[in-house]
Coordinates of C-alpha atoms in Angstrom, one line a residue:
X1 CA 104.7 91.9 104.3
X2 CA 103.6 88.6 102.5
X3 CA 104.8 85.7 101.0
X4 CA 106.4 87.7 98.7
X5 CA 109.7 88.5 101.2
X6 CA 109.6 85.1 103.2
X7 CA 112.9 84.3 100.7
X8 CA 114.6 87.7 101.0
X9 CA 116.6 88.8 103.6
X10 CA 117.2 91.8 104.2
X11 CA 120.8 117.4 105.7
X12 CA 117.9 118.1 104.1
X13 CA 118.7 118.3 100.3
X14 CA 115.9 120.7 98.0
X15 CA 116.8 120.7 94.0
X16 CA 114.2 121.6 91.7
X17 CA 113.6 118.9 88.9
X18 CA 115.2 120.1 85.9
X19 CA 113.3 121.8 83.2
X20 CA 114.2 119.6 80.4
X21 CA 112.6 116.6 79.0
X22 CA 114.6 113.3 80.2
X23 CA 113.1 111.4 78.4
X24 CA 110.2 108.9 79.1
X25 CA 110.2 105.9 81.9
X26 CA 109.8 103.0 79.3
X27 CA 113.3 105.0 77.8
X28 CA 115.0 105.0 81.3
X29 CA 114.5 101.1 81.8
X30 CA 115.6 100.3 78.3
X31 CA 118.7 101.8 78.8
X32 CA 118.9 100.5 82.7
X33 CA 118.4 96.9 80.9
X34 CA 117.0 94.8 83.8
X35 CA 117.3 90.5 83.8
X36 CA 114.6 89.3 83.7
X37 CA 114.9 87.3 86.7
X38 CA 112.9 88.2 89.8
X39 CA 116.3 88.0 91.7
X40 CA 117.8 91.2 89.7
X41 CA 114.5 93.3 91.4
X42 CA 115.5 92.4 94.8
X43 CA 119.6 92.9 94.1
X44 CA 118.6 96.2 92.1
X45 CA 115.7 97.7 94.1
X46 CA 117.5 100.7 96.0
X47 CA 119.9 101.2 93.2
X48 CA 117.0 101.7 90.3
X49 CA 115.7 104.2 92.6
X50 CA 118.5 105.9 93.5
X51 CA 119.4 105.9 89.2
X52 CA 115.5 107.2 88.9
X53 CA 116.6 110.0 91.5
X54 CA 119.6 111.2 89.7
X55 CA 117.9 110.9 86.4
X56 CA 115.0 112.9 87.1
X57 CA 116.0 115.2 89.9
X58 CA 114.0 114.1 92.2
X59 CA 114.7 114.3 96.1
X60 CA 111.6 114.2 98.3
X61 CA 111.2 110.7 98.4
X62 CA 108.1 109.2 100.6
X63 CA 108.1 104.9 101.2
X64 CA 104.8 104.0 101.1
X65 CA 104.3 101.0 104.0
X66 CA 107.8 101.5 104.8
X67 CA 107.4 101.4 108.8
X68 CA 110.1 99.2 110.4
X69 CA 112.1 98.5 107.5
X70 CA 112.7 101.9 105.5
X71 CA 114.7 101.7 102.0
X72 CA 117.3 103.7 103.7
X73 CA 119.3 105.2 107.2
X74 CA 119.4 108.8 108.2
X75 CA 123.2 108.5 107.3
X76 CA 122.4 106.9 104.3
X77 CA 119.7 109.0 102.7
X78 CA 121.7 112.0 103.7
X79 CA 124.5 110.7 101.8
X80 CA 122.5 109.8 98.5
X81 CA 121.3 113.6 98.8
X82 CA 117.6 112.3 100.0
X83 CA 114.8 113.6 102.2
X84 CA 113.3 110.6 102.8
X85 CA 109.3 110.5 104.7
X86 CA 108.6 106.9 106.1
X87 CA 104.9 106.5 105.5
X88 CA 102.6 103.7 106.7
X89 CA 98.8 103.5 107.7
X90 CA 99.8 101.7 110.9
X91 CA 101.1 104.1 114.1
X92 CA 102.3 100.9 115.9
X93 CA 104.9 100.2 112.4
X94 CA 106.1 103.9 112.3
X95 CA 106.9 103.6 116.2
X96 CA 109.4 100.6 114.8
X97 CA 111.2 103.2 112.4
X98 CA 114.5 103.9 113.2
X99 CA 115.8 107.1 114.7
X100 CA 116.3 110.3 112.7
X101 CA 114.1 109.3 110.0
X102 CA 110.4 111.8 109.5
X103 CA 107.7 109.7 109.4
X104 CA 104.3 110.6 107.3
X105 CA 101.1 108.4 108.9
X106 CA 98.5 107.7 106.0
X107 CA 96.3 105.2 104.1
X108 CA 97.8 106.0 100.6
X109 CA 94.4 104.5 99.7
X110 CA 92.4 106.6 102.1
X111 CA 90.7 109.7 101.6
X112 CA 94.1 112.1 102.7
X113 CA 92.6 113.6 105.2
X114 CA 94.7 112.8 107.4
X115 CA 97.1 115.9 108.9
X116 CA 100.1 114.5 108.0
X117 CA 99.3 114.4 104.2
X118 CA 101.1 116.3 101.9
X119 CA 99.8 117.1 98.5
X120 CA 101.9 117.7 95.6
X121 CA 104.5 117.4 97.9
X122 CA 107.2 114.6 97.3
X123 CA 109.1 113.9 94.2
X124 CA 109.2 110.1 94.3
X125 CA 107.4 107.8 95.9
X126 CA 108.0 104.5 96.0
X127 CA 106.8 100.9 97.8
X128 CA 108.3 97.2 98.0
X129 CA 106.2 94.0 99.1
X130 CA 102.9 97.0 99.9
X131 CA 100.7 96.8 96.9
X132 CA 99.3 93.3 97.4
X133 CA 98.5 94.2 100.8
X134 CA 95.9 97.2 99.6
X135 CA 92.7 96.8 99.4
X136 CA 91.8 99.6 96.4
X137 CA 94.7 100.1 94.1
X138 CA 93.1 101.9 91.9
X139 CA 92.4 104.8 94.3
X140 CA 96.3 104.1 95.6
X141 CA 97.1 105.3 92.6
X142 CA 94.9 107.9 92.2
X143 CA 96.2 109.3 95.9
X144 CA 99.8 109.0 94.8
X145 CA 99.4 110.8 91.6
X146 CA 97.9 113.8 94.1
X147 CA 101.0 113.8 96.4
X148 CA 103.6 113.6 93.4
X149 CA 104.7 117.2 92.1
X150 CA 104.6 117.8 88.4
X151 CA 107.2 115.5 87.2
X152 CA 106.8 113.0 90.2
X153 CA 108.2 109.4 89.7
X154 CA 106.3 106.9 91.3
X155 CA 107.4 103.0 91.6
X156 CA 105.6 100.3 93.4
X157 CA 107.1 97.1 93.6
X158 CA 104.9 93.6 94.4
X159 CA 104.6 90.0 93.5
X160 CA 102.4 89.6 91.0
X161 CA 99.2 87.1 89.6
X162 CA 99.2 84.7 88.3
X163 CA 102.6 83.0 89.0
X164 CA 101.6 79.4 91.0
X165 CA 103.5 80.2 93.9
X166 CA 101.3 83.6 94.8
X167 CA 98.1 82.2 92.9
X168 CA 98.2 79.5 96.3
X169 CA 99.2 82.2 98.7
X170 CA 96.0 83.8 97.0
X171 CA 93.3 81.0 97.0
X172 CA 94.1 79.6 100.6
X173 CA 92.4 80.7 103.1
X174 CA 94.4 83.2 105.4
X175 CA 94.3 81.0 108.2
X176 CA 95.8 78.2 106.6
X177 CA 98.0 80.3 105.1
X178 CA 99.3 82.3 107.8
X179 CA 99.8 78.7 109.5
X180 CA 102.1 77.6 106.5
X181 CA 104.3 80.6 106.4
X182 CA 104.8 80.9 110.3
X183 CA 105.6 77.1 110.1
X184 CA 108.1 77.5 107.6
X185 CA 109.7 80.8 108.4
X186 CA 109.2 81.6 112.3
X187 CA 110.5 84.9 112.3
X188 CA 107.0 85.6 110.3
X189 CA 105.2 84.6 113.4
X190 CA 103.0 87.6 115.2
X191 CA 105.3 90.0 117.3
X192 CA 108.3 88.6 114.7
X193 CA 110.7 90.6 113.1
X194 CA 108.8 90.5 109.4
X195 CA 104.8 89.6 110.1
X196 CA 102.8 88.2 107.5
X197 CA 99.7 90.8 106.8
X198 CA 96.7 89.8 104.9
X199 CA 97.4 89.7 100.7
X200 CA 94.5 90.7 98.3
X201 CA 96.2 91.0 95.1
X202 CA 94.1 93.7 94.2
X203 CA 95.3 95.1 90.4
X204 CA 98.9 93.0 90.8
X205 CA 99.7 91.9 87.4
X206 CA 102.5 92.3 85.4
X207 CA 100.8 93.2 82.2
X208 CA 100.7 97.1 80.7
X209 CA 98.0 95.7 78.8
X210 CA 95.9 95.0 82.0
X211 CA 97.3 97.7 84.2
X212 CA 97.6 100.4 81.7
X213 CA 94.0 102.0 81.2
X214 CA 93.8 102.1 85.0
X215 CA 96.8 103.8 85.4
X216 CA 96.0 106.3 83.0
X217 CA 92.2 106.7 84.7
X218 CA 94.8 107.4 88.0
X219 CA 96.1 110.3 85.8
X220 CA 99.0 109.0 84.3
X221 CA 100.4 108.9 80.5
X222 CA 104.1 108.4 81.6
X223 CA 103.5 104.6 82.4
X224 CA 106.5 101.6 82.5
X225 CA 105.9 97.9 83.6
X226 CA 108.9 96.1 84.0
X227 CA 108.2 92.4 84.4
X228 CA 109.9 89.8 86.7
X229 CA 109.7 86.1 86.6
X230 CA 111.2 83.1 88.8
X231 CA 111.8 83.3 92.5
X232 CA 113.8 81.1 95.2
X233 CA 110.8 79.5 96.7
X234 CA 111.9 75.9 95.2
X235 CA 115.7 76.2 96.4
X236 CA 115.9 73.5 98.8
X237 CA 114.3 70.9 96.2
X238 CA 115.9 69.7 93.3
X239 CA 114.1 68.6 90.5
X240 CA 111.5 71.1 91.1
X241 CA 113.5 74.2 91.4
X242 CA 114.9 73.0 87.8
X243 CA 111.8 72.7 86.4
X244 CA 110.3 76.1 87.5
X245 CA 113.7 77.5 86.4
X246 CA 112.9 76.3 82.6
X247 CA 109.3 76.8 83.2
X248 CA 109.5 80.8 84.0
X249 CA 112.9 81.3 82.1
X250 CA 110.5 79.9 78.9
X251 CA 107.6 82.1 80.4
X252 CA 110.2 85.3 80.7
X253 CA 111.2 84.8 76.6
X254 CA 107.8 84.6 75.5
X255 CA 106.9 87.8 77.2
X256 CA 104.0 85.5 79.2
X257 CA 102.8 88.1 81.1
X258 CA 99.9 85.8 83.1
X259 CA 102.5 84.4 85.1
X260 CA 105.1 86.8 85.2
X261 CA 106.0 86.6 89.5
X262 CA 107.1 90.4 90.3
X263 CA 106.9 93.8 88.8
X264 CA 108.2 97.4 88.9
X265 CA 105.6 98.9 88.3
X266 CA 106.9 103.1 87.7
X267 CA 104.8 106.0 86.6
X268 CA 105.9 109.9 86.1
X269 CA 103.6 112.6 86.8
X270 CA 103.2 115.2 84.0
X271 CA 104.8 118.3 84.3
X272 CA 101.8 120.5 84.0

């Protein structure tokens, strides 16, 4: 986790995805209509991917980084009809998982050779606060368009460049950095409930017209980039959290995509 979450608290089921054509992902968030404040990502994150599940057909979901803090419980991803894998590159995280839950240990930007990989095996696969932690996105995406069946949804979710807030978290060093946010927000401290892990950024932008072309060099046509601005960084000072309300609601109806602060970023796998 980074910066990104220091404000945010937080039966086996096999249907084949249905022949039809459901239209495209850029069709699917029109009609969802997001805000196009950052806080709708956070309130809406589990229920856009549960919407994307029903939508599509798609049940065997893999979280991508989601060791300690999985999207959902046993009980619950049995009740949404789910077969959820908890993936992450660290043992030590997937040891935090809780009970019940399969757990799938991988560097989604690693080679997958790793035994417990899966290819062309789950349906969706999704990530929140994991992307600016990766060193080679690119080849993320490459490796996620691998394990996605035909007809695969895939949605990452991360805090984006250039907003000012992440562009500092960016340019300190990661000592200095690491001192601020454990100073700030203890439970961030090492051996903490939500550690701070180093942030590279690598490919997090909120623009199609940036991230598109890679995307599509990662084998997707089916792309969608929903963009997010504002966050709750500036809540405890007035005056300032005014101004960087007008200065990103502004930003948000200009379509400024340089410093939009989050994204969804959701690609589908072709069907053949």
């Amino acid at each position: 986790m980074s910066l990104a979450t220091a404000t945010v608290e937080r039966s086996k089921v096999s249907v084949p995805a249905p022949a039809k054509s459901l239209g495209s992902i850029e069709t699917f968030f029109r009609d969802l209509a997001p805000d196009w404040h950052s806080q709708w990502a956070w309130d809406h994150y589990e229920a856009t991917i549960l919407d994307l599940s029903s939508h599509f057909g798609l049940r065997r979901v893999c979280e991508i980084g989601g060791g300690r803090d999985p999207l959902f419980s046993t009980a619950q991803a049995a009740r949404h009809g789910i077969d959820l894998i908890v993936n992450d590159i660290d043992a030590g995280e997937l040891a935090l998982t809780p009970a019940g839950l399969r757990t799938a240990r991988f560097d989604i930007a690693g080679d997958l050779s790793e035994p417990d990989v899966t290819r062309g095996g789950y349906d969706l696969m999704v990530s929140r606060m994991v992307f600016e932690h990766v060193h080679d996105v690119e080849r993320a995406w490459t490796n996620i368009h691998d394990l996605l069946a035909p007809g695969g949804v895939a949605l990452a979710f991360f805090p984006t460049l250039w907003a000012p807030v992440f562009a500092i978290n960016h340019i300190l060093p990661e000592k200095l950095s690491r001192a601020i946010v454990h100073a700030l927000y203890p439970a961030r401290r090492d051996g903490g409930g939500d550690p701070k892990f180093p942030a590279f950024y690598d490919w997090c932008r909120g623009s199609k017209r940036q991230l598109g072309p890679m995307l599509n060099r990662a084998g997707f046509s089916d792309v969608h980039i929903q963009r997010f601005w504002g966050h709750g960084y500036f809540d405890r000072m007035p005056g300032l959290k005014q101004a960087d309300h007008v200065f990103n609601a502004l930003a948000a109806k200009t379509g400024w995509d340089f410093v939009t602060t989050y994204a969804y970023v959701v690609v589908r796998k072709d069907r053949v």
